[in-house]
Coordinates of C-alpha atoms in Angstrom, one line a residue:
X286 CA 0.0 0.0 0.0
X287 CA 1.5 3.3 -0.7
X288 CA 1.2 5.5 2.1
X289 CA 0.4 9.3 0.3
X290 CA 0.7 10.8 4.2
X291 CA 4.0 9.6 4.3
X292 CA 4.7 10.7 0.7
X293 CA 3.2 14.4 1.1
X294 CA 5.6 14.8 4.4
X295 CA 8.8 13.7 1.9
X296 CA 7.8 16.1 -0.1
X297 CA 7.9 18.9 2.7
X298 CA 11.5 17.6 3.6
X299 CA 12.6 17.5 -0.3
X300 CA 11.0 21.3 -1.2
X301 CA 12.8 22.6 2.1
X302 CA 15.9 21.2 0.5
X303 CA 15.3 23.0 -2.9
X304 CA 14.2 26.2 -1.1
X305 CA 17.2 26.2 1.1
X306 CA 19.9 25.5 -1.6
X307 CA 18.2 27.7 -4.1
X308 CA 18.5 30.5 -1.7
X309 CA 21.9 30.8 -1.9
X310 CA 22.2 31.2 -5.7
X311 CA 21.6 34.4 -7.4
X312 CA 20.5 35.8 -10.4
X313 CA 23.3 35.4 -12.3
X314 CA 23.3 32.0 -11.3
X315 CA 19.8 31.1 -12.3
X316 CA 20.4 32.3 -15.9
X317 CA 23.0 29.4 -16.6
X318 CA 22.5 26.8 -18.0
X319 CA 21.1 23.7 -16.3
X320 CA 21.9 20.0 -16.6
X321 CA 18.5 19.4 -18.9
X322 CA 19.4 20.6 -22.6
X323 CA 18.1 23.5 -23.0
X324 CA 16.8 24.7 -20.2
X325 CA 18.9 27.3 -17.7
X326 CA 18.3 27.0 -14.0
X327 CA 15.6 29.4 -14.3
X328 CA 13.2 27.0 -16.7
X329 CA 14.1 23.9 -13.8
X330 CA 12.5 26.0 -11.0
X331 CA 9.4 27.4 -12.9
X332 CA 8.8 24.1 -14.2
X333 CA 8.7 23.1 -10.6
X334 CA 6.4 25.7 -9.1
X335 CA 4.0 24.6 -12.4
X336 CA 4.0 21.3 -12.0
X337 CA 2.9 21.8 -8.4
X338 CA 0.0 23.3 -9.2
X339 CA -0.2 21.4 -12.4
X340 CA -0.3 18.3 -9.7
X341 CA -3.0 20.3 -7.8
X342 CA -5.4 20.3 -10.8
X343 CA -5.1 16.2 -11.1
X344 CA -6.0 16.6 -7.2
X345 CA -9.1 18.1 -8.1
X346 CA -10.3 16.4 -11.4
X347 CA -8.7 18.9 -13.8
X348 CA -6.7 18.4 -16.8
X349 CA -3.0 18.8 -15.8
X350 CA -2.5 21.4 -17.9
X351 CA -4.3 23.5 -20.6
X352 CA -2.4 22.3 -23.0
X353 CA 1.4 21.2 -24.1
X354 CA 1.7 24.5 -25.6
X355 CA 0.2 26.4 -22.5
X356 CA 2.5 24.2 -20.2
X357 CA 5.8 25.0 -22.3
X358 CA 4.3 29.0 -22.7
X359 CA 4.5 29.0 -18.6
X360 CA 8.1 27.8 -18.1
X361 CA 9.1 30.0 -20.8
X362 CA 7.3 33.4 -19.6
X363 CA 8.3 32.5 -15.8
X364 CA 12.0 31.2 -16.2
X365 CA 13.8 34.5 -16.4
X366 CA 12.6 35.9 -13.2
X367 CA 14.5 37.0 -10.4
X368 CA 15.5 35.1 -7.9
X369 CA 13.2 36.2 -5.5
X370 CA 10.2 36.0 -7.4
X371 CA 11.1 32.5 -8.3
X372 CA 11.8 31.2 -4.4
X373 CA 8.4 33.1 -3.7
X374 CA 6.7 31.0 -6.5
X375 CA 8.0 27.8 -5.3
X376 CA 7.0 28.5 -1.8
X377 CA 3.7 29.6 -2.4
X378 CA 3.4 26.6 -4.9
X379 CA 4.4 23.7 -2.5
X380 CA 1.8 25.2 0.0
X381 CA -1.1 24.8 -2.8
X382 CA -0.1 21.6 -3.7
X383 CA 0.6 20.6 0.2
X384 CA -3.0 21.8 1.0
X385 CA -4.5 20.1 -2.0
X386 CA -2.8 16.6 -0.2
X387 CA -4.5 17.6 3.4
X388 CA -7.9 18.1 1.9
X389 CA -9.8 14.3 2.9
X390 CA -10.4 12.5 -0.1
X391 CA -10.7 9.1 -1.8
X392 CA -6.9 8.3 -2.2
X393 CA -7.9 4.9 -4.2
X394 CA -9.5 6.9 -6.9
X395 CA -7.9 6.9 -10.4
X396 CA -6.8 10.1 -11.9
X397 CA -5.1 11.3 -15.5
X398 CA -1.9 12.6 -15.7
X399 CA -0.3 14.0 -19.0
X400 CA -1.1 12.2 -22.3
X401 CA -3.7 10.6 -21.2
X402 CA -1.9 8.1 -18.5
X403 CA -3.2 7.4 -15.3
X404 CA -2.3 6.6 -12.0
X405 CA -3.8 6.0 -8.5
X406 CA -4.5 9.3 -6.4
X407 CA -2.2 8.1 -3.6
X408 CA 0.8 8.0 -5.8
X409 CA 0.7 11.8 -6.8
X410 CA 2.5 12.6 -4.1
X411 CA 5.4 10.9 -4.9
X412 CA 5.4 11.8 -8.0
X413 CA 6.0 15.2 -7.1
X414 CA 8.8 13.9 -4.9
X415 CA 10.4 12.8 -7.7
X416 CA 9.8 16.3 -9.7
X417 CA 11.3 17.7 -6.4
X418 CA 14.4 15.7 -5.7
X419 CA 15.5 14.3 -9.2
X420 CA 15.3 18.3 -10.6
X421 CA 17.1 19.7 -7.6
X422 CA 20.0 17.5 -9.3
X423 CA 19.3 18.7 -12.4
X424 CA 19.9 22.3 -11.6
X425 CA 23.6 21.2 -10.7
X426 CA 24.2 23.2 -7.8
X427 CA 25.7 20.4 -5.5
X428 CA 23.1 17.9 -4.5
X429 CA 23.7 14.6 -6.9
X430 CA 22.0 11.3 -7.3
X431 CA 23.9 10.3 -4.6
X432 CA 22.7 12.5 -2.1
X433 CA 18.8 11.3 -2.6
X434 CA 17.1 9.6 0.2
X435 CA 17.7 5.9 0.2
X436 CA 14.0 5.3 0.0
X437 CA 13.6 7.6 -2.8
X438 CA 16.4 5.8 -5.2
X439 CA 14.9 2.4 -4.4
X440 CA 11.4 3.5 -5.0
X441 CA 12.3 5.3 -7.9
X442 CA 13.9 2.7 -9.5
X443 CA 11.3 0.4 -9.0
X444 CA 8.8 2.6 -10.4
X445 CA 11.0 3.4 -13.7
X446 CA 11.6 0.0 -14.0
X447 CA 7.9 -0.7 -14.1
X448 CA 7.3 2.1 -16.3
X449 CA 9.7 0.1 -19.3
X450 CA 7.9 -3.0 -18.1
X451 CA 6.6 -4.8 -21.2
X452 CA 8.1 -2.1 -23.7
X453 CA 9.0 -3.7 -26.9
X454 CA 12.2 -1.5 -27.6
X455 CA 13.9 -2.9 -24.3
X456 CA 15.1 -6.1 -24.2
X457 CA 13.9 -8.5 -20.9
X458 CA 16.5 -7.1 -18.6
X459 CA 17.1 -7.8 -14.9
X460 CA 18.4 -4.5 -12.3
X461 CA 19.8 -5.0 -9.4
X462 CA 21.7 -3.0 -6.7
X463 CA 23.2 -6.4 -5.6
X464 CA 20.5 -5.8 -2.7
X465 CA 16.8 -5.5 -4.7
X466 CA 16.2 -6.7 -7.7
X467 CA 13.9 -5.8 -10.7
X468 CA 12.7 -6.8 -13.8
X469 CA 12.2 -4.6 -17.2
X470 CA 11.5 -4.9 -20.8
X471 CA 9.9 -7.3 -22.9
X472 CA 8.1 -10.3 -21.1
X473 CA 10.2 -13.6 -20.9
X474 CA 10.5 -16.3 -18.9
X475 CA 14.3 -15.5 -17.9
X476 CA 15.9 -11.9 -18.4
X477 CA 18.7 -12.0 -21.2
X478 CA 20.8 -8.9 -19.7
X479 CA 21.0 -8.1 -16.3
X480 CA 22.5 -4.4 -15.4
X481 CA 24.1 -3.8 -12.1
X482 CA 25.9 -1.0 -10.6
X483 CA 25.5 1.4 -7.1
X484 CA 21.8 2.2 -6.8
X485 CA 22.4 6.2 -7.8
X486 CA 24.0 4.9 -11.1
X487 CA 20.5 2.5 -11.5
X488 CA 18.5 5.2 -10.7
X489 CA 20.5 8.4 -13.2
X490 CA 20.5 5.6 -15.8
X491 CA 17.0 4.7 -15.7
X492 CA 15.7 8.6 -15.4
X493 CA 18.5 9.8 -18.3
X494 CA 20.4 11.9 -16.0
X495 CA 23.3 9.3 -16.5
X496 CA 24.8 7.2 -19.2
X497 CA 25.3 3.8 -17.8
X498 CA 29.0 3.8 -18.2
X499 CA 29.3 3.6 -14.2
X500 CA 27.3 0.5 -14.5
X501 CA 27.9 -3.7 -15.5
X502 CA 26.1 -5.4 -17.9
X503 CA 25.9 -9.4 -18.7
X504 CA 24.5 -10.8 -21.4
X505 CA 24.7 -8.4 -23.9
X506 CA 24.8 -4.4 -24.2
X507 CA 23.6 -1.7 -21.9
X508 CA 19.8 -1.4 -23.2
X509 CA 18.9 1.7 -24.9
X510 CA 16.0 3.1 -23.1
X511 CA 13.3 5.5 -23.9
X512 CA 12.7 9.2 -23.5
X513 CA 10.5 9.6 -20.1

């Protein structure tokens, strides 16, 4: 059972993280260039304080967002913003999206994310742990995969192995951490690759913030996986 109480306080500890470290940065700072192609620093944390309330809408029965092109017109018009404006839009973000998780509700219910997918209620918040955590990586101002919670990488790694679960493009490929173990790609009876490695390695493989070359692979090459 996935505990979304538990999930929505993680998310408290990872946004006091962000807000914390991005505090210290300035605006010179925000306009360089992030770790995601083509997107500065400033795009990583408006795209944060949009997907929070982006997140709140699914709460409530909304379409995520407008539209792709609304979504992408956001990040753009919010990314150059000082830096003030932006920890103020975070902030008051996390608190909409905090409250939207306090309001009682059915947490079994099924609701639509992007593109039509859909997921239980009760995992929303940690999908907004992940948006949290794995971006305040991404904005490559000290905090790396290997400073994510240990219950983060492990859940995240099962949850992005599950997500290539079945896909035709990846070959039947076991992942393991030498510790837990998971199972990807195409269905067979017996994997034909298994990938192991340090579970931040896994975890920046599986998400594309790493190439695999930390990792080892038997039975064949390191599978190409899809875009998320």
């Amino acid at each position: 059972m996935i505990d979304h109480a538990h999930d929505l306080a993680c998310v408290r500890d990872a946004t006091e993280r962000l807000l914390s470290a991005v505090a210290e940065m300035d605006n010179a700072s925000l306009a360089e260039p992030s770790r995601l192609p083509g997107w500065s620093r400033g795009h990583v944390l408006a795209h944060l304080a949009r997907n929070a309330d982006a997140l709140v809408n699914v709460l409530a029965g909304r379409p995520m967002y407008a539209s792709a092109e609304a979504r992408d017109a956001d990040i753009e018009r919010d990314a150059p913003r000082a830096l003030e404006a932006q920890l103020t839009d975070l902030r008051e973000s996390a608190a909409r999206f905090q409250a939207a998780g306090d309001v009682p509700a059915d947490w079994g219910r099924t609701v639509e994310m992007r593109n039509g997918v859909t997921d239980s209620a009760s995992r929303v918040p940690f999908r907004r742990w992940v948006e949290v955590d794995l971006h305040h990586v991404d904005l490559g101002i000290g905090y790396e995969l290997e400073d994510l919670p240990d219950e983060f990488i492990r859940r995240e790694t099962e949850f992005l192995a599950q997500r290539f679960d079945g896909h035709g493009d990846v070959p039947p490929t076991r992942v393991t951490d030498g510790t837990h173990a998971w199972h990807t790609g195409r269905p067979a009876d017996e994997p034909e690759i298994t990938v192991s490695g340090r579970p931040a390695e896994l975890v920046g493989w599986l998400a594309g913030r790493r190439d695999g070359g930390g990792l080892e692979v038997h039975g064949g090459t390191l599978p190409k996986l899809p875009p998320l």
